[in-house]
PDB file of C-alpha atoms and ligand atoms in Angstrom:
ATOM      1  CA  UNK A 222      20.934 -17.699  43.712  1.00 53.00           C
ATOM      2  CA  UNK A 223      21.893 -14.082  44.760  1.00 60.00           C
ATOM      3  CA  UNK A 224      25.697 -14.980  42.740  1.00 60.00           C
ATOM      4  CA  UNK A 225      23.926 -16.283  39.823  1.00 60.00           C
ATOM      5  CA  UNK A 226      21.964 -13.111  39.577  1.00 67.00           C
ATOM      6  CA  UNK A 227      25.256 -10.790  39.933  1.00 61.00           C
ATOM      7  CA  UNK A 228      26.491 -12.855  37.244  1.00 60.00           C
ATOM      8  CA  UNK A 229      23.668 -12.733  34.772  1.00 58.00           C
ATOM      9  CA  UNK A 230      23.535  -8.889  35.678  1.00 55.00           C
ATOM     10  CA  UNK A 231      27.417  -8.502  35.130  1.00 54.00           C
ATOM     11  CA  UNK A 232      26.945 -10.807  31.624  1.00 55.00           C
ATOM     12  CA  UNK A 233      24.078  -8.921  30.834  1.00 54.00           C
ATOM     13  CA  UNK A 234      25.799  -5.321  31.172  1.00 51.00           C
ATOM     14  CA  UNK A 235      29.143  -6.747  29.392  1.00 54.00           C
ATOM     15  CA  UNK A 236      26.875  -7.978  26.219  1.00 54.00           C
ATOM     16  CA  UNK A 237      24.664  -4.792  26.022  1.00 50.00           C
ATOM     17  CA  UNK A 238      28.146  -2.677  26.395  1.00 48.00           C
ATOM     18  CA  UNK A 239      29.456  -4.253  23.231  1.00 49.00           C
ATOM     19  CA  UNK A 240      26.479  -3.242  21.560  1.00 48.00           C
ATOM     20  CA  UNK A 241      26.247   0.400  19.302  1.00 46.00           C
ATOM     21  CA  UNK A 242      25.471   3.095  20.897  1.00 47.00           C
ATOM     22  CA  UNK A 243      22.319   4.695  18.799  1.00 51.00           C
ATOM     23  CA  UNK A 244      21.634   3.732  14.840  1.00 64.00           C
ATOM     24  CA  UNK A 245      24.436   2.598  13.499  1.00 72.00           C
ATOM     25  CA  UNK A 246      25.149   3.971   9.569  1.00 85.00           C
ATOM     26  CA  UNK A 247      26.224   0.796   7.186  1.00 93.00           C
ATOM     27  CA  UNK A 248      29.115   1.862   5.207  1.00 95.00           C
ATOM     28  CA  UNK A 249      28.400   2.237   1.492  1.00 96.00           C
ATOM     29  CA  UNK A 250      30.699   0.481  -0.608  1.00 96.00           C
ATOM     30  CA  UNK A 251      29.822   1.820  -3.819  1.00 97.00           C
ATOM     31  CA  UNK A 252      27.469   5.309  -4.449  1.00 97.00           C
ATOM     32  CA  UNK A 253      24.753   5.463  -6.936  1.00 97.00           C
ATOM     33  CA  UNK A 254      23.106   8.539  -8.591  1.00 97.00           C
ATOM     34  CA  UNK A 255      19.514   8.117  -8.701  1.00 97.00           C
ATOM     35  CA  UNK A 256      17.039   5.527  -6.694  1.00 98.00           C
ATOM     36  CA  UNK A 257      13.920   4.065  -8.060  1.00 98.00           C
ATOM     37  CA  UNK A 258      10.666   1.665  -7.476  1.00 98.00           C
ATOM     38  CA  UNK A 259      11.023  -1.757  -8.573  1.00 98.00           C
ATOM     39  CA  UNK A 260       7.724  -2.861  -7.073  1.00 98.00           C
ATOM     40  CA  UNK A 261       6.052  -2.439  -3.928  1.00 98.00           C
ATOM     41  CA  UNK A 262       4.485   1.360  -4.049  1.00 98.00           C
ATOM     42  CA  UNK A 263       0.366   1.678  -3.708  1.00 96.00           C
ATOM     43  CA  UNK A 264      -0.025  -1.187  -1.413  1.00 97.00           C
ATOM     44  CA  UNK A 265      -2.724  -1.047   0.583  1.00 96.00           C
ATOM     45  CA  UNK A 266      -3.307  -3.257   4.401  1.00 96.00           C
ATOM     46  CA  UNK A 267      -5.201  -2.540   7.337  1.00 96.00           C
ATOM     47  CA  UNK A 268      -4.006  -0.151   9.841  1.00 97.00           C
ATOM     48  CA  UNK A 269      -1.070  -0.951  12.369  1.00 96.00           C
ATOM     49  CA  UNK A 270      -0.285  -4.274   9.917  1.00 97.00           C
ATOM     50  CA  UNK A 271       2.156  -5.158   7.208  1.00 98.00           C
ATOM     51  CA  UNK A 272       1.769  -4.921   3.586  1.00 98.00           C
ATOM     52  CA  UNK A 273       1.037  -7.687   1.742  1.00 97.00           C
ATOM     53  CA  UNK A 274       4.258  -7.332  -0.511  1.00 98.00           C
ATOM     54  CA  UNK A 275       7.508  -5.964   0.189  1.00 98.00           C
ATOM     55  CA  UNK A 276       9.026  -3.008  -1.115  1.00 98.00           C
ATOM     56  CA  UNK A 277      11.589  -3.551  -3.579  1.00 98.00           C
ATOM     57  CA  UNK A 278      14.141  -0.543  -4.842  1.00 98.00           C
ATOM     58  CA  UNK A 279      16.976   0.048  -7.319  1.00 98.00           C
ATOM     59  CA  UNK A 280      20.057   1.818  -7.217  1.00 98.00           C
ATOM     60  CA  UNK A 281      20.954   3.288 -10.914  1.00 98.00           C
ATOM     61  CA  UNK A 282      24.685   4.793 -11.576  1.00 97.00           C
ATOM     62  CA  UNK A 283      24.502   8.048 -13.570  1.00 94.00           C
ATOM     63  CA  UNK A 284      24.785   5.633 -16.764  1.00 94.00           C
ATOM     64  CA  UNK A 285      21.573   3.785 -15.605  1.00 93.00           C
ATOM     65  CA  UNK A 286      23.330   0.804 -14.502  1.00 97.00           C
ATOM     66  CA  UNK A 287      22.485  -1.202 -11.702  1.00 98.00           C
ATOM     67  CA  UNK A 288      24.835  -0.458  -8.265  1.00 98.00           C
ATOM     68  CA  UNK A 289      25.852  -2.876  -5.817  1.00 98.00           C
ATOM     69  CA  UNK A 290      26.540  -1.700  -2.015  1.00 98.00           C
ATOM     70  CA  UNK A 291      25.098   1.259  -2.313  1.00 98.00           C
ATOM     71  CA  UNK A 292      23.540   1.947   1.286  1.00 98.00           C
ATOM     72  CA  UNK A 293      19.792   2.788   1.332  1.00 98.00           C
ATOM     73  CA  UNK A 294      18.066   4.042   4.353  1.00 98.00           C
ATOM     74  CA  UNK A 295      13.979   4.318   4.942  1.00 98.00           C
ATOM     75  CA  UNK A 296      11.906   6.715   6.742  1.00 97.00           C
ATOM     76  CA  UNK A 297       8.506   7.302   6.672  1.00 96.00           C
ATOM     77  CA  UNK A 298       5.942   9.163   9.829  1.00 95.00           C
ATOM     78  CA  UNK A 299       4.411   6.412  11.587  1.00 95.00           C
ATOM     79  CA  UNK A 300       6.199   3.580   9.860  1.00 97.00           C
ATOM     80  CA  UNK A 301       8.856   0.382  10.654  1.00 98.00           C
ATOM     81  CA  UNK A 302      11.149  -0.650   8.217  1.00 98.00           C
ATOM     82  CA  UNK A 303      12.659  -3.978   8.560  1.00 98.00           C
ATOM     83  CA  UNK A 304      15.527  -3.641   7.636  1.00 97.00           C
ATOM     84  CA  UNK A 305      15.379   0.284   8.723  1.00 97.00           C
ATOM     85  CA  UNK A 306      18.601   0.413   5.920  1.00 98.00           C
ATOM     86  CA  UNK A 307      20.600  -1.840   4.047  1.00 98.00           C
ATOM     87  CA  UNK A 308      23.041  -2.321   1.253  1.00 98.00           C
ATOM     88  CA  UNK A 309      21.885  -3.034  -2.235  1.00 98.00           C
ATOM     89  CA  UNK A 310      22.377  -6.774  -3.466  1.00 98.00           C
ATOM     90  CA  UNK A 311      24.144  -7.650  -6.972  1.00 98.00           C
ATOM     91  CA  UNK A 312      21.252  -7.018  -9.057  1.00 98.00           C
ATOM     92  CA  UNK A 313      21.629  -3.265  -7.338  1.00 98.00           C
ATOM     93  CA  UNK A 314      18.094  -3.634  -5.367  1.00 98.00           C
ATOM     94  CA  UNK A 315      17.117  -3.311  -2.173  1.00 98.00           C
ATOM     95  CA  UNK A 316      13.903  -5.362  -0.555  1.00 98.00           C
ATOM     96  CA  UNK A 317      12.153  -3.943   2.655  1.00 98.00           C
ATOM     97  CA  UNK A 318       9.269  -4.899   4.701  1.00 98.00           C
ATOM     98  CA  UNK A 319       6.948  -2.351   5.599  1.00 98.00           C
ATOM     99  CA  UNK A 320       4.481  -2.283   9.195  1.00 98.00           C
ATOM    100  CA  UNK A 321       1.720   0.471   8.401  1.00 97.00           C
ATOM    101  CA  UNK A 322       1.091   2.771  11.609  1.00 95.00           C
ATOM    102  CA  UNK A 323      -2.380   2.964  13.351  1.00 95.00           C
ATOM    103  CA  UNK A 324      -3.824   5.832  11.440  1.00 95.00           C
ATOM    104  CA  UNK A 325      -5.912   5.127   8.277  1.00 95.00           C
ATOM    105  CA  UNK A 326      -4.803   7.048   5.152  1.00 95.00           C
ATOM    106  CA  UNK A 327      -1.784   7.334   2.960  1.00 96.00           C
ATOM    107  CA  UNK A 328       1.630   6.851   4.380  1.00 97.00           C
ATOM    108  CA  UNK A 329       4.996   7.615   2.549  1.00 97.00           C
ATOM    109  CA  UNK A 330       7.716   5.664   2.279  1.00 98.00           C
ATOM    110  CA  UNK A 331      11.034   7.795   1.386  1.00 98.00           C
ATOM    111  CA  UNK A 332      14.307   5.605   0.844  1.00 98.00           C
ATOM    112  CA  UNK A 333      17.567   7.761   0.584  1.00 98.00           C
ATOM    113  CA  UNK A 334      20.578   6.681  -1.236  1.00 98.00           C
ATOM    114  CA  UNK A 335      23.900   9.034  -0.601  1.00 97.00           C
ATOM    115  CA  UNK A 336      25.288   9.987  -3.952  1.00 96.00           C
ATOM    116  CA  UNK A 337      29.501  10.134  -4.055  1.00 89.00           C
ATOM    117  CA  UNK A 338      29.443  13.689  -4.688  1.00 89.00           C
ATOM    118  CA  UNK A 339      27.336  14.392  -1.127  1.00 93.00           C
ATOM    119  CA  UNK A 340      24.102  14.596  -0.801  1.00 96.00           C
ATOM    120  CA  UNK A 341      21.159  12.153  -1.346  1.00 97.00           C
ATOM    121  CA  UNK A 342      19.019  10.970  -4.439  1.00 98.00           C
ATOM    122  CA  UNK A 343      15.313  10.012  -2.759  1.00 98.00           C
ATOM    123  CA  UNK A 344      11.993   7.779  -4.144  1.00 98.00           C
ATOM    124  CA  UNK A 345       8.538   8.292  -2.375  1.00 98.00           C
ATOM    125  CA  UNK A 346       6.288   6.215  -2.611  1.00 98.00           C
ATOM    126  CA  UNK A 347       2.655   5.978  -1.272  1.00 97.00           C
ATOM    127  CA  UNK A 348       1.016   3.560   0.709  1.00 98.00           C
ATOM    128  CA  UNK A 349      -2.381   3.148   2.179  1.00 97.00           C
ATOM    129  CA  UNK A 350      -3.998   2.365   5.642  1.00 97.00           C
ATOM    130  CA  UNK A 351      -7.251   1.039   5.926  1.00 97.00           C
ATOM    131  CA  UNK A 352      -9.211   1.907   9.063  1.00 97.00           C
ATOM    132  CA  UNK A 353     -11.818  -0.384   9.794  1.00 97.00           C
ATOM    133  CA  UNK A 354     -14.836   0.667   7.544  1.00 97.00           C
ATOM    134  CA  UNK A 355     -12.631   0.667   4.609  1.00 97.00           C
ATOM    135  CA  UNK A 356     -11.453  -3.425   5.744  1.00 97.00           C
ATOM    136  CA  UNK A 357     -15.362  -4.058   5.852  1.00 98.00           C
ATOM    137  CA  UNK A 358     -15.422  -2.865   2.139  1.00 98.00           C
ATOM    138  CA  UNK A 359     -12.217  -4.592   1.684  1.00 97.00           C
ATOM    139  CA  UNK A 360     -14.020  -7.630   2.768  1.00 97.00           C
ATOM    140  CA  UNK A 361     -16.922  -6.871   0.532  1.00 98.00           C
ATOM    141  CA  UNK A 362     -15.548  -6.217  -2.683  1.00 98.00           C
ATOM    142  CA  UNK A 363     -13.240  -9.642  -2.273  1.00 96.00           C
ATOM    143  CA  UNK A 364     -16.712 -11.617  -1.928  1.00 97.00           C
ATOM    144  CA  UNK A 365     -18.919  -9.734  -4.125  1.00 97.00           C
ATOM    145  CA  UNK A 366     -17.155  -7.597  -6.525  1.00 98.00           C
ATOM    146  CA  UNK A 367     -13.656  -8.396  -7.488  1.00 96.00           C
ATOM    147  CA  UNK A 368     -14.249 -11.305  -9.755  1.00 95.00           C
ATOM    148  CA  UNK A 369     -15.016  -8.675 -12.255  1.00 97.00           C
ATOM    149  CA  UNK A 370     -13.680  -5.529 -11.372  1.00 97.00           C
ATOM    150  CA  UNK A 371     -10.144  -6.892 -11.393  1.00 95.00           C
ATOM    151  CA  UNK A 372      -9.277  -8.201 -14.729  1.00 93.00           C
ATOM    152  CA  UNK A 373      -6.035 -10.108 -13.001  1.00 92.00           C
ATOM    153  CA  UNK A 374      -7.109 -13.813 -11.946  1.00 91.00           C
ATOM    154  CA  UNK A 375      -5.761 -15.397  -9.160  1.00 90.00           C
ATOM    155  CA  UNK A 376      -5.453 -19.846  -8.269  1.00 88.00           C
ATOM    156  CA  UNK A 377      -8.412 -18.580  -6.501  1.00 87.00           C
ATOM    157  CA  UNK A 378     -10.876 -16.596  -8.371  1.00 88.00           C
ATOM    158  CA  UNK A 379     -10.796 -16.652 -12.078  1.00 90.00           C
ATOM    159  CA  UNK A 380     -11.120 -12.922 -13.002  1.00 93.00           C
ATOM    160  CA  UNK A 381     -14.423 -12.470 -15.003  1.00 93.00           C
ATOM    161  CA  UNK A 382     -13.395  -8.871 -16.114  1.00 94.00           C
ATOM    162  CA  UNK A 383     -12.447  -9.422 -20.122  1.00 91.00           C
ATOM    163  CA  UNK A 384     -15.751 -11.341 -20.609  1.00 91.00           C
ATOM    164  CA  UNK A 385     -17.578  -7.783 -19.658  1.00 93.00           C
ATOM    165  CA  UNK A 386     -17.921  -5.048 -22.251  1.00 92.00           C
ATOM    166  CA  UNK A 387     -18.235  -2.205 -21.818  1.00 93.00           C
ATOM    167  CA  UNK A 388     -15.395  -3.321 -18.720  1.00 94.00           C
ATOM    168  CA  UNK A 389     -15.907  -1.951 -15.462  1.00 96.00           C
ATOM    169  CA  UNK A 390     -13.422  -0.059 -14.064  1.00 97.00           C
ATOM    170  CA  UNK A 391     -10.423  -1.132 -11.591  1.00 97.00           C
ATOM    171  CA  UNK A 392     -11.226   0.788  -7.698  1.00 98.00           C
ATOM    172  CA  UNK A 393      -7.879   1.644  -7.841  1.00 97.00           C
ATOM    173  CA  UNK A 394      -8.957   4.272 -10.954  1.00 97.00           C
ATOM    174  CA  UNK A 395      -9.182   7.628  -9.544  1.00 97.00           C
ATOM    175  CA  UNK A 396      -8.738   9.320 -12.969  1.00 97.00           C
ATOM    176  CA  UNK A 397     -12.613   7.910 -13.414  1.00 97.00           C
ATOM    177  CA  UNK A 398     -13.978   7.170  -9.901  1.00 97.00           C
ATOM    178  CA  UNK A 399     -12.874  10.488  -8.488  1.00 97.00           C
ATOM    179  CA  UNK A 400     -15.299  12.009 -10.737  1.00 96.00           C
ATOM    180  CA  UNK A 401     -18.339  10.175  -9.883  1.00 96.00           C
ATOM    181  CA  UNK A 402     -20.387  11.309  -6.987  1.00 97.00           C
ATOM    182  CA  UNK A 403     -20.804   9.512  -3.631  1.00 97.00           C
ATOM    183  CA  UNK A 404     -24.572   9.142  -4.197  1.00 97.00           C
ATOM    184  CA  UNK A 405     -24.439   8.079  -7.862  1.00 97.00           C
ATOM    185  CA  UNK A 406     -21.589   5.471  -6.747  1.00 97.00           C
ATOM    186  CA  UNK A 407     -23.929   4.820  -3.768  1.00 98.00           C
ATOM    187  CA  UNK A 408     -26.905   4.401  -6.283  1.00 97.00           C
ATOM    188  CA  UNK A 409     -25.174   1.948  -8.811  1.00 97.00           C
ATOM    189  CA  UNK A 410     -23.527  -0.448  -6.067  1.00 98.00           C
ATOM    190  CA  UNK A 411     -27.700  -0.377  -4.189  1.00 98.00           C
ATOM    191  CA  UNK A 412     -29.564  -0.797  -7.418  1.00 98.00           C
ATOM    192  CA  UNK A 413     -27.348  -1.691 -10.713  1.00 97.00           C
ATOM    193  CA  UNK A 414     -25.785  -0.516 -13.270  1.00 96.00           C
ATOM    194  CA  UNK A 415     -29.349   1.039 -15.496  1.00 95.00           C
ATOM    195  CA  UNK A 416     -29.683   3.408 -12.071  1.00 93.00           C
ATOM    196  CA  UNK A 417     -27.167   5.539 -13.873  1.00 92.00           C
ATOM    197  CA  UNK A 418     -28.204   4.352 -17.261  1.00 94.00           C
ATOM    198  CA  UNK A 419     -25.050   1.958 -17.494  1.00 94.00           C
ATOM    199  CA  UNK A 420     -24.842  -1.696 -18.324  1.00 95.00           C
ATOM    200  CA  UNK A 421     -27.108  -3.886 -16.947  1.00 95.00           C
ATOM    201  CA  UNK A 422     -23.936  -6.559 -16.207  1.00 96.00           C
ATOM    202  CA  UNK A 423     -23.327  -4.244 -12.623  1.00 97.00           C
ATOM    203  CA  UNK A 424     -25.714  -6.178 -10.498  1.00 97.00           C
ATOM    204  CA  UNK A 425     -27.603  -4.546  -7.781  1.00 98.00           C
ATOM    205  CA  UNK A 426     -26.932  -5.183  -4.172  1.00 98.00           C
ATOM    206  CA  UNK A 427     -29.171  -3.803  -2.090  1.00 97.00           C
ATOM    207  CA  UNK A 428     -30.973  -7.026  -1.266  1.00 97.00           C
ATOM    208  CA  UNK A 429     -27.546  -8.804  -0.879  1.00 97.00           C
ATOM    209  CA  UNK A 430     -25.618  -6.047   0.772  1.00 98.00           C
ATOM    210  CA  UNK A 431     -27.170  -3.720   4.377  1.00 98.00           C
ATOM    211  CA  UNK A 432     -26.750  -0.022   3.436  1.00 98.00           C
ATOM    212  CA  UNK A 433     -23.651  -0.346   6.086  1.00 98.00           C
ATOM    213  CA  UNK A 434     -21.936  -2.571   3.530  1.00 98.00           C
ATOM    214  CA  UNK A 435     -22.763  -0.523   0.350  1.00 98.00           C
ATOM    215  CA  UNK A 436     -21.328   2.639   2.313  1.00 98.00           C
ATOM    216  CA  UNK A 437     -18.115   0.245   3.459  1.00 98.00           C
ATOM    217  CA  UNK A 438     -17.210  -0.868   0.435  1.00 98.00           C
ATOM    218  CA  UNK A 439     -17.697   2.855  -1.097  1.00 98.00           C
ATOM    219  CA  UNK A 440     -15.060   4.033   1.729  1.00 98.00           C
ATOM    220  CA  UNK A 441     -12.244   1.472   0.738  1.00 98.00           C
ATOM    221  CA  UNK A 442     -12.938   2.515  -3.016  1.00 98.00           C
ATOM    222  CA  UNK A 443     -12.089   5.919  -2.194  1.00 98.00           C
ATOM    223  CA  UNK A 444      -9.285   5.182  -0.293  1.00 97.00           C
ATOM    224  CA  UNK A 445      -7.665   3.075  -2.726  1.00 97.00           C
ATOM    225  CA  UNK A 446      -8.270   5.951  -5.382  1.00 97.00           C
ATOM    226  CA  UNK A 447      -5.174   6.764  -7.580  1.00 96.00           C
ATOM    227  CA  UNK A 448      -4.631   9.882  -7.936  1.00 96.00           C
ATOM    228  CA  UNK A 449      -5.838  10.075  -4.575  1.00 96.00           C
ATOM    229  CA  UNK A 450      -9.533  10.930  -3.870  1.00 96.00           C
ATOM    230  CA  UNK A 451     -10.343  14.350  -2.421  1.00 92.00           C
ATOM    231  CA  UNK A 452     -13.716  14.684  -0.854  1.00 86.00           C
ATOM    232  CA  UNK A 453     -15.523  17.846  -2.592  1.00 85.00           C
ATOM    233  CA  UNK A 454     -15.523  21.062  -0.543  1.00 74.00           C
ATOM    234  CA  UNK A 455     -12.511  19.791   1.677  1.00 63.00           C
ATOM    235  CA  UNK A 456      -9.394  21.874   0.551  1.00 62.00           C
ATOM    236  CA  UNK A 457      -5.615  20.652   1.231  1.00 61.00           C
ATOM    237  CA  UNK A 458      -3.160  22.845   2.281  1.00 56.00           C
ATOM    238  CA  UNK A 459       0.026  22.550   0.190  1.00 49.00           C
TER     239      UNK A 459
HETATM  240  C1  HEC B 841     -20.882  -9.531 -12.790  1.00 61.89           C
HETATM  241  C2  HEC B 841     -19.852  -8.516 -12.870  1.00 61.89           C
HETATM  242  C3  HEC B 841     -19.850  -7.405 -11.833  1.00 61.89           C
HETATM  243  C4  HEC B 841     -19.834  -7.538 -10.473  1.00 61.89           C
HETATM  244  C5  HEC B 841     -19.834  -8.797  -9.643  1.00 61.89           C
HETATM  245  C6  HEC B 841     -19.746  -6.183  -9.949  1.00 61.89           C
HETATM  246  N1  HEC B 841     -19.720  -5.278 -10.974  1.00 61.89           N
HETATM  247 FE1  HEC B 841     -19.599  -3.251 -10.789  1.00 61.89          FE
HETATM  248  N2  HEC B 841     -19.683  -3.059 -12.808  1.00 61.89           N
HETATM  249  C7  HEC B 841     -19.784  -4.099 -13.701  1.00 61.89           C
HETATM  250  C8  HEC B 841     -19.818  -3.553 -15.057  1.00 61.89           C
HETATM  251  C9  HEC B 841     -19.898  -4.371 -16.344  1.00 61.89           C
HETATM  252  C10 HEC B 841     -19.726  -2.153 -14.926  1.00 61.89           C
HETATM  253  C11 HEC B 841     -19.630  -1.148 -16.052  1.00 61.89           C
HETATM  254  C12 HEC B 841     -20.965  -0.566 -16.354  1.00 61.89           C
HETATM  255  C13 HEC B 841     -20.875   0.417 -17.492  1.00 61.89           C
HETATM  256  O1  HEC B 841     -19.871   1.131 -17.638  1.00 61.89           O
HETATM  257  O2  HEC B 841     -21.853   0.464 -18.268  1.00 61.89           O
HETATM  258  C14 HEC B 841     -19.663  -1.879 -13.488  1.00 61.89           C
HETATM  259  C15 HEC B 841     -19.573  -0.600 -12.952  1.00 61.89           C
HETATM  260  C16 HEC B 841     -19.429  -0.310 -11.607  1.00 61.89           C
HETATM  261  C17 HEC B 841     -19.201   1.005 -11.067  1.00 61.89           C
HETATM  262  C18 HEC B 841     -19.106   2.303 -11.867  1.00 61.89           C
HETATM  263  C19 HEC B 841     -17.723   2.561 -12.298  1.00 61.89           C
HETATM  264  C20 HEC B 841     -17.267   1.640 -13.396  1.00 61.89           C
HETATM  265  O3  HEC B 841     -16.503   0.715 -13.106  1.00 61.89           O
HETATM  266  O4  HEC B 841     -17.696   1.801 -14.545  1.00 61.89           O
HETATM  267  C21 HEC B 841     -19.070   0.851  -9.720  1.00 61.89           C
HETATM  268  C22 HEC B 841     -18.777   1.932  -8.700  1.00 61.89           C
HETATM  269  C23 HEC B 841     -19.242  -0.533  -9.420  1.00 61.89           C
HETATM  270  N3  HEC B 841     -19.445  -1.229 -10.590  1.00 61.89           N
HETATM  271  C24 HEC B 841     -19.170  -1.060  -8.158  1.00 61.89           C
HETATM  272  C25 HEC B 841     -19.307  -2.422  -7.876  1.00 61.89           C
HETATM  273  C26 HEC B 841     -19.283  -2.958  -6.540  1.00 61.89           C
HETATM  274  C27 HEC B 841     -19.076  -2.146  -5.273  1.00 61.89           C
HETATM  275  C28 HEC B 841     -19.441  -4.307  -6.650  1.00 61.89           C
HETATM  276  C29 HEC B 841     -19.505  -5.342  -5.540  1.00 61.89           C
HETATM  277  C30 HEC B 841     -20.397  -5.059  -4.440  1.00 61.89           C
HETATM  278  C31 HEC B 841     -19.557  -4.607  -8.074  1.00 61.89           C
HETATM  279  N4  HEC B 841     -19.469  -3.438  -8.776  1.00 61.89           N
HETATM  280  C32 HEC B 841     -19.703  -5.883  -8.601  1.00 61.89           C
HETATM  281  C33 HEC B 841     -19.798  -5.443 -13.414  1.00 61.89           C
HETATM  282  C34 HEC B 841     -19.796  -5.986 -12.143  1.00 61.89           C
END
């Protein structure tokens, strides 16, 4: 027993020895000029989980064609990358898998490409933690309210959005949410749409949903706000 366990320890130590020490850098075989979303960006998931999509990036020669090999390599505070970098395929893209950390809010992703004349061309793109209010909300808006606030259908759910005029809004739309109070958001979602003299096609929830709910789903509306929502009084360094 004692040999067997000098020899796993001496396998073990010969294995991990041929191993790289530290991240090890792909080697580019080709350099592109400028790097850019394909799909993937404003994902949202609940904290410390993956995103429901993956990433998906292009590398673009100074001509606007498409490069293959060109290394890319992800960072981002508080999140894992699988693959942390890689080489782009022969369409000149790059797909990544993204594990949100355990702080709700907006994360970046920044992928680097290293452009042949030194230096690197960057993307950022912004993606979004839910802590656990905003997953209640989550929760309540796929049972109650995304049939018509989304106007894209899925095998699922049907999407009842184009059948609604004047059509509500995405939560997503920060351009118009953002400008809407908490209470008179608060007010609608409780008590309808005529609360704030809008159309009567915005049911009202407060027999169906507890104030908790209603308050919830308000928090994972402003979350998912794009432009981003910024809470009135509260001022942001820059
Ligand atoms: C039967 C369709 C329907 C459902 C279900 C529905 N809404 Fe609406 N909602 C509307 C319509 C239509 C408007 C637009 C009213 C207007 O502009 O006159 C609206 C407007 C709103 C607004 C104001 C911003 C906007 O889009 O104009 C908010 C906020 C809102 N709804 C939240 C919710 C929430 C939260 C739920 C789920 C708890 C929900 N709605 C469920 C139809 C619906």
């Amino acid at each position: 027993m004692k040999l067997l366990r000098i020899a796993m320890f001496v396998l073990a130590v010969l294995l991990g020895g041929c191993k790289p020490s530290g991240p090890q850098t792909l080697k580019p075989a080709a350099y592109g000029t400028q790097i850019v979303e394909v799909s993937g960006g404003k994902q949202w998931a609940q904290v410390g989980s993956a995103l429901p999509q993956p990433v998906v990036l292009q590398v673009n020669s100074a001509d606007g064609n498409p490069v293959t090999g060109a290394l890319v390599v992800f960072h981002g505070n508080g999140l894992e990358f699988n693959p942390p970098q890689t080489l782009t395929d022969s369409s000149g893209q790059v797909t990544v898998s993204v594990q949100l950390g355990f702080n709700p809010g907006d994360f970046q992703v920044i992928a680097e490409t290293p452009k042949s004349g030194g230096g690197n061309a960057t993307v950022n793109l912004r993606e979004i933690a839910l802590g656990y209010e905003q997953a209640v909300g989550k929760a309540v808006n796929d049972k109650y309210c995304i049939r018509c606030h989304d106007p894209e259908s899925t095998p699922e759910r049907v999407s009842n959005h184009d059948n609604l005029s004047p059509a509500p809004h995405q939560f997503t739309d920060g351009a118009t949410l953002n400008r809407i109070s908490d209470a008179d958001l608060t007010n609608m979602i409780a008590h309808g749409g005529p609360a704030l003299g809008k159309s009567p096609q915005m049911p009202a929830y407060a027999a169906t949903l507890k104030p908790a709910e209603i308050k919830a789903v308000l928090s994972y509306i402003r979350s998912i706000a794009d432009p981003p929502y910024q809470a009135p009084g509260v001022k942001y360094g820059k």
